CSV table of C-alpha atoms in Angstrom, one decimal:
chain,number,residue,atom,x,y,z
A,1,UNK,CA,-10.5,-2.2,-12.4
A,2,UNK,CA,-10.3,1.1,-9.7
A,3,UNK,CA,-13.5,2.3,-8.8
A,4,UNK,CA,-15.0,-1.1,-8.7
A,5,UNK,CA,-16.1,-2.8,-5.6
A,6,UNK,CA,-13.8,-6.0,-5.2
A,7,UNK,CA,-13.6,-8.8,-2.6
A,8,UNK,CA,-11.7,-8.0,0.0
A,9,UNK,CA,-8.4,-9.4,-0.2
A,10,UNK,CA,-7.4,-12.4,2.0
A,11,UNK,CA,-3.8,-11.0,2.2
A,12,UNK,CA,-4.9,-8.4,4.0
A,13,UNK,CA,-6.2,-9.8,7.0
A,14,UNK,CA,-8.4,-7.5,7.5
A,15,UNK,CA,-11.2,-9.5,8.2
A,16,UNK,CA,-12.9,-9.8,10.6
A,17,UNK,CA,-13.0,-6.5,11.8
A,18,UNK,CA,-11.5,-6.8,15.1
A,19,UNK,CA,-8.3,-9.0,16.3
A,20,UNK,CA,-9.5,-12.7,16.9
A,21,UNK,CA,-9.5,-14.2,20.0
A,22,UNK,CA,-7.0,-16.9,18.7
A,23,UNK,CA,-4.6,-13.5,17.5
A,24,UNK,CA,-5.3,-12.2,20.9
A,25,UNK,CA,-4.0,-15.3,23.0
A,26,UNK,CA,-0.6,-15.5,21.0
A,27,UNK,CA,-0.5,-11.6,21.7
A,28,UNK,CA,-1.0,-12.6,25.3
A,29,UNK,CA,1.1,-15.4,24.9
A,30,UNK,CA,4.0,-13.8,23.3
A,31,UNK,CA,3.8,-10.4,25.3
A,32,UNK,CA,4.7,-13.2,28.4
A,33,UNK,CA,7.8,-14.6,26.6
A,34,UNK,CA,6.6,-17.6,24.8
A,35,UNK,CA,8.4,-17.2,21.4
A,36,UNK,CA,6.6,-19.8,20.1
A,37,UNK,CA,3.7,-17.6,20.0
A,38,UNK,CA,5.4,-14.8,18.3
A,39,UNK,CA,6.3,-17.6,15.9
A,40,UNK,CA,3.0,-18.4,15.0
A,41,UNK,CA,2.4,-14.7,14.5
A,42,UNK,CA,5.2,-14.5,12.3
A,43,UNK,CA,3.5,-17.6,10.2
A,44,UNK,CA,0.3,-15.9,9.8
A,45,UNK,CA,1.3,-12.6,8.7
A,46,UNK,CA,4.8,-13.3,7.0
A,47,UNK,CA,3.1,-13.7,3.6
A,48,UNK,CA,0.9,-10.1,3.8
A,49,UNK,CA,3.5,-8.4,5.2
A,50,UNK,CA,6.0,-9.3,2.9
A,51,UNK,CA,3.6,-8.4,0.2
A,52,UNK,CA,2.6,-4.9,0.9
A,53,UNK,CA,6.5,-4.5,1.6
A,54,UNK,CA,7.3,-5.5,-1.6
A,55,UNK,CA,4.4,-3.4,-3.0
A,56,UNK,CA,6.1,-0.4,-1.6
A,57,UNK,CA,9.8,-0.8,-2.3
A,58,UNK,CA,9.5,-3.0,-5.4
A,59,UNK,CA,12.4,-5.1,-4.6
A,60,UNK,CA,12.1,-8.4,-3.3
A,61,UNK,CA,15.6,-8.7,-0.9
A,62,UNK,CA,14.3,-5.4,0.3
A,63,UNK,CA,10.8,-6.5,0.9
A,64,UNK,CA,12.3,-9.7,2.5
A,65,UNK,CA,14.6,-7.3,5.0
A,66,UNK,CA,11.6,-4.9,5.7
A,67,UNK,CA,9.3,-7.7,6.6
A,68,UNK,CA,11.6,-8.9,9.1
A,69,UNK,CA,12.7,-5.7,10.3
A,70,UNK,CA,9.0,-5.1,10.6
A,71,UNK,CA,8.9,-7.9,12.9
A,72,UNK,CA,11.6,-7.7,15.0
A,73,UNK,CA,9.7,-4.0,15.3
A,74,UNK,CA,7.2,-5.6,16.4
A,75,UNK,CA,8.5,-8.1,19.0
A,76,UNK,CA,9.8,-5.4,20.5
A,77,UNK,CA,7.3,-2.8,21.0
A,78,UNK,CA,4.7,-5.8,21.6
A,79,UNK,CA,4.3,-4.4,25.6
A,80,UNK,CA,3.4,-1.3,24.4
A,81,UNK,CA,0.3,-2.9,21.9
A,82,UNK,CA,-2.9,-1.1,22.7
A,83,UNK,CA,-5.2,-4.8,23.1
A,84,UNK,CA,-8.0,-2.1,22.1
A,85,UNK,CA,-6.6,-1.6,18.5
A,86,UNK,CA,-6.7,-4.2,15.8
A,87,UNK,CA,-3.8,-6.3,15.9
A,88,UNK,CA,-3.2,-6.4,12.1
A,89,UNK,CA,-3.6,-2.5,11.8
A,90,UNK,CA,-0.8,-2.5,14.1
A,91,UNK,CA,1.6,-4.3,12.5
A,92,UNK,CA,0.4,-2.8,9.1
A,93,UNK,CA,1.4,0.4,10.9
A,94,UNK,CA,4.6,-0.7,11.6
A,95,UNK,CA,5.7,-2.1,8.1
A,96,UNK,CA,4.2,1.3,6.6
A,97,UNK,CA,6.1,3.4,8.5
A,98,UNK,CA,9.3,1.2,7.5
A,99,UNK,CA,8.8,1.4,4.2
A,100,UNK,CA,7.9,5.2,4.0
A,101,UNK,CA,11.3,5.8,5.5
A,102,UNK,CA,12.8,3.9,3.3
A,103,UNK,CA,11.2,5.4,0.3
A,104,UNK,CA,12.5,8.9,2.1
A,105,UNK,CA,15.5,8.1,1.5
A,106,UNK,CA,15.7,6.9,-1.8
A,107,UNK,CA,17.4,9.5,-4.0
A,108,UNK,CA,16.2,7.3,-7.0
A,109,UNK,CA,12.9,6.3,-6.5
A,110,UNK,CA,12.2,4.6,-9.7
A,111,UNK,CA,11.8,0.8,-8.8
A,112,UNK,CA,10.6,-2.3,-11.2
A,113,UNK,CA,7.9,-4.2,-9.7
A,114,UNK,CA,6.7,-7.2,-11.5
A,115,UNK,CA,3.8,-7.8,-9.7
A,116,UNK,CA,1.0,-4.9,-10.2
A,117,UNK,CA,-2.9,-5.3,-10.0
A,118,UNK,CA,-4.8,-6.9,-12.8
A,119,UNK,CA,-6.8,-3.3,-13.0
A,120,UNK,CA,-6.7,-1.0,-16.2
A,121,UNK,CA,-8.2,2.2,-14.8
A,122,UNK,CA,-7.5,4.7,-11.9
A,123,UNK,CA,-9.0,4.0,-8.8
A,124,UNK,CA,-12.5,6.4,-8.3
A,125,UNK,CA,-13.7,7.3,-5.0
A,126,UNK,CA,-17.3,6.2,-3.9
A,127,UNK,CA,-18.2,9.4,-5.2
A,128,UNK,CA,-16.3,10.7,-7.7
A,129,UNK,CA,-16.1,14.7,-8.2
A,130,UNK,CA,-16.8,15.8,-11.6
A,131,UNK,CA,-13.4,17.3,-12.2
A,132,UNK,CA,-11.5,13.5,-11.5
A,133,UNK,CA,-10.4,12.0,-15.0
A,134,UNK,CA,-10.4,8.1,-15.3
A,135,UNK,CA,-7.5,7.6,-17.7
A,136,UNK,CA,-6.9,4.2,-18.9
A,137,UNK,CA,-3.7,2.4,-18.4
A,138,UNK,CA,-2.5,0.4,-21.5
A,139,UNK,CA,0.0,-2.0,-19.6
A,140,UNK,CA,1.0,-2.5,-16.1
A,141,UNK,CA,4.3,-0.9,-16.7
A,142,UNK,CA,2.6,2.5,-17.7
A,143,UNK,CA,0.6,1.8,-14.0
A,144,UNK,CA,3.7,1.4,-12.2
A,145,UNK,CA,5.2,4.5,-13.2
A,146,UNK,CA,2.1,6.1,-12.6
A,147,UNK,CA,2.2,5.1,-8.8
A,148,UNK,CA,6.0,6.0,-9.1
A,149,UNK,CA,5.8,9.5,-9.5
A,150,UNK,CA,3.6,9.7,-5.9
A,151,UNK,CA,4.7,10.4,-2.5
A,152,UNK,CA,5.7,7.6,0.1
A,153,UNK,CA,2.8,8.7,2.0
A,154,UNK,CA,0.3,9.1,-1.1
A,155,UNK,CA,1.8,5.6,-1.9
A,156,UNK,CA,1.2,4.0,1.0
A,157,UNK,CA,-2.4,4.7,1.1
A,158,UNK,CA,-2.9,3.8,-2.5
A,159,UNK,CA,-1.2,0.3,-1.6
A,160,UNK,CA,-3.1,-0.4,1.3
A,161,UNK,CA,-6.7,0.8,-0.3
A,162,UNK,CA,-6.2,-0.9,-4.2
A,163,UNK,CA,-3.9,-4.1,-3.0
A,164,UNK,CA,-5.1,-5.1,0.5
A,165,UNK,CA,-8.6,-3.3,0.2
A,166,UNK,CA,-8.4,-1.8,3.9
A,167,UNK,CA,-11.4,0.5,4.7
A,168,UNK,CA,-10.5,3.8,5.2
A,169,UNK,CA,-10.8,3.5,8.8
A,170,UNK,CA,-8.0,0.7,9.5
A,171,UNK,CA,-5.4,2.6,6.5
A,172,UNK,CA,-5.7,5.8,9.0
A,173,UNK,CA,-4.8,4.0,12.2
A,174,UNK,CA,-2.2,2.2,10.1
A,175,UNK,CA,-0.4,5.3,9.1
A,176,UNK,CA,-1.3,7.3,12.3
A,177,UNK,CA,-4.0,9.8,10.6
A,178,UNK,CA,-7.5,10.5,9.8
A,179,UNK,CA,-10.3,9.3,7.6
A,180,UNK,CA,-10.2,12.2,6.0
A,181,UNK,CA,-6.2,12.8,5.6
A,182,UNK,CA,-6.3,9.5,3.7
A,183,UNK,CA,-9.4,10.0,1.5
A,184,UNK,CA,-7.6,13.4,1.0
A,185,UNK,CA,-4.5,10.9,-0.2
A,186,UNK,CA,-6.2,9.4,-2.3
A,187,UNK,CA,-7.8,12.0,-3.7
A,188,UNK,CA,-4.8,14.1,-4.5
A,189,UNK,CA,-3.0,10.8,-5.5
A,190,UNK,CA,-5.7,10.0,-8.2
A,191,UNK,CA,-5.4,13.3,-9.3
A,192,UNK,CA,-1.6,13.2,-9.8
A,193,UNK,CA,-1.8,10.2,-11.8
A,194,UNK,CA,-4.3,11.2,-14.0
A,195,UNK,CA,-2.2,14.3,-14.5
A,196,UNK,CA,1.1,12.4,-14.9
A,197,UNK,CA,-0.7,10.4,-17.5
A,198,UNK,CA,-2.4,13.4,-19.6
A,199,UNK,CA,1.1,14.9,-19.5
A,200,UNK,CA,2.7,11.2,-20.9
A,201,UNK,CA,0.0,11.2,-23.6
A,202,UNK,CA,0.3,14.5,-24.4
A,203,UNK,CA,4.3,14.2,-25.2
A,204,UNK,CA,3.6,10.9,-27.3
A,205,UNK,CA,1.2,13.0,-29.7
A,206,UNK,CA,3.8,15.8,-30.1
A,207,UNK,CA,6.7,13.1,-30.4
A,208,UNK,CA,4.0,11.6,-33.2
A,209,UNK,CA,3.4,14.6,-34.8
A,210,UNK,CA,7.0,15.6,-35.1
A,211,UNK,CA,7.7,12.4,-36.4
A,212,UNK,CA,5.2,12.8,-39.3
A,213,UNK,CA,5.9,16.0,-40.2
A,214,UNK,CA,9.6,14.9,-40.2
A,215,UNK,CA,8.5,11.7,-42.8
């Protein structure tokens, strides 16, 4: 569930904390024309890039198109790659931003997602304030529409946090902010659920009511 402290997720690769000196010689590799090293790149990450593309747009040809535009991004902006910064945050960064324009630009953002987390509870911080409600999600549906009535940005810090368990530190270099911006995210996303989800229960008791006094 939210709120509880989970294994980091493998999809992520956000482990170990720092680009690995086998990541960093197909960065050196590739940023001196060998495409075979960008290829392996492409091998390694396909699969979590394509899933936290997926996770934001909820459609898998569109997931599949942002992962590879996400790429090609990446090829070519590779000489400008800070060696300093973590290699994955970097191309997390990329396939954010992607997605968050594309999520602009929806007019429509409702989107059916199939695959959501196993967990039946809003996510908590560390420390939760007193005023934050945990409401309790009855089915991964009711979740998804939760998340669906967020912000791009609020979602793609939610994504990245409860999906590919990034600490706070890598989702704000991902998405160009601070610590703080995102656990302010978070914060106000957890908050916007809850109250999207007191609001939801609160019209199923007056639809029930009305229904009874109707019988």
């Amino acid at each position: 569930m939210f709120g509880r402290k989970t294994q980091r997720n493998t999809d992520s690769k956000s482990d170990p904390d720092s680009t690995s000196p086998e990541e960093a010689k197909w960065v050196a590799q590739a940023k001196a024309g060998d495409s075979a090293a960008f290829a392996r790149i492409v091998e390694v990450y396909q699969r979590p890039i394509f899933n936290l593309c997926y996770r934001m747009l909820g459609d898998v040809a569109e997931a599949e198109d942002a992962a590879q535009e996400a790429f090609i991004r990446a090829f070519l902006k590779l000489h400008s790659y800070d060696e300093s910064r973590k290699f994955s945050s970097w191309l997390f960064s990329i396939a954010s931003h992607y997605c968050i324009d594309k999520l602009r630009k929806r007019r429509m953002q409702w989107i059916s997602w199939e695959e959501l987390p196993p967990w039946r509870w809003l996510p908590s911080d560390d420390k939760p304030q007193p005023e934050e409600a945990m409401v309790e999600v009855e089915t991964t549906q009711e979740l998804y529409g939760l998340l669906n009535t967020l912000p791009p940005d609020y979602r793609a810090a939610v994504v990245l946090k409860y999906w590919h368990d990034m600490p706070y530190e890598e989702i704000a270099e991902a998405l160009d902010t601070t610590v703080s911006a995102i656990k302010s995210r978070l914060f106000r996303a957890r908050k916007m659920m809850a109250e999207a989800a007191r609001q939801k229960t609160e019209h199923q008791l007056a639809t029930a009511d009305i229904a009874l006094a109707e019988g």
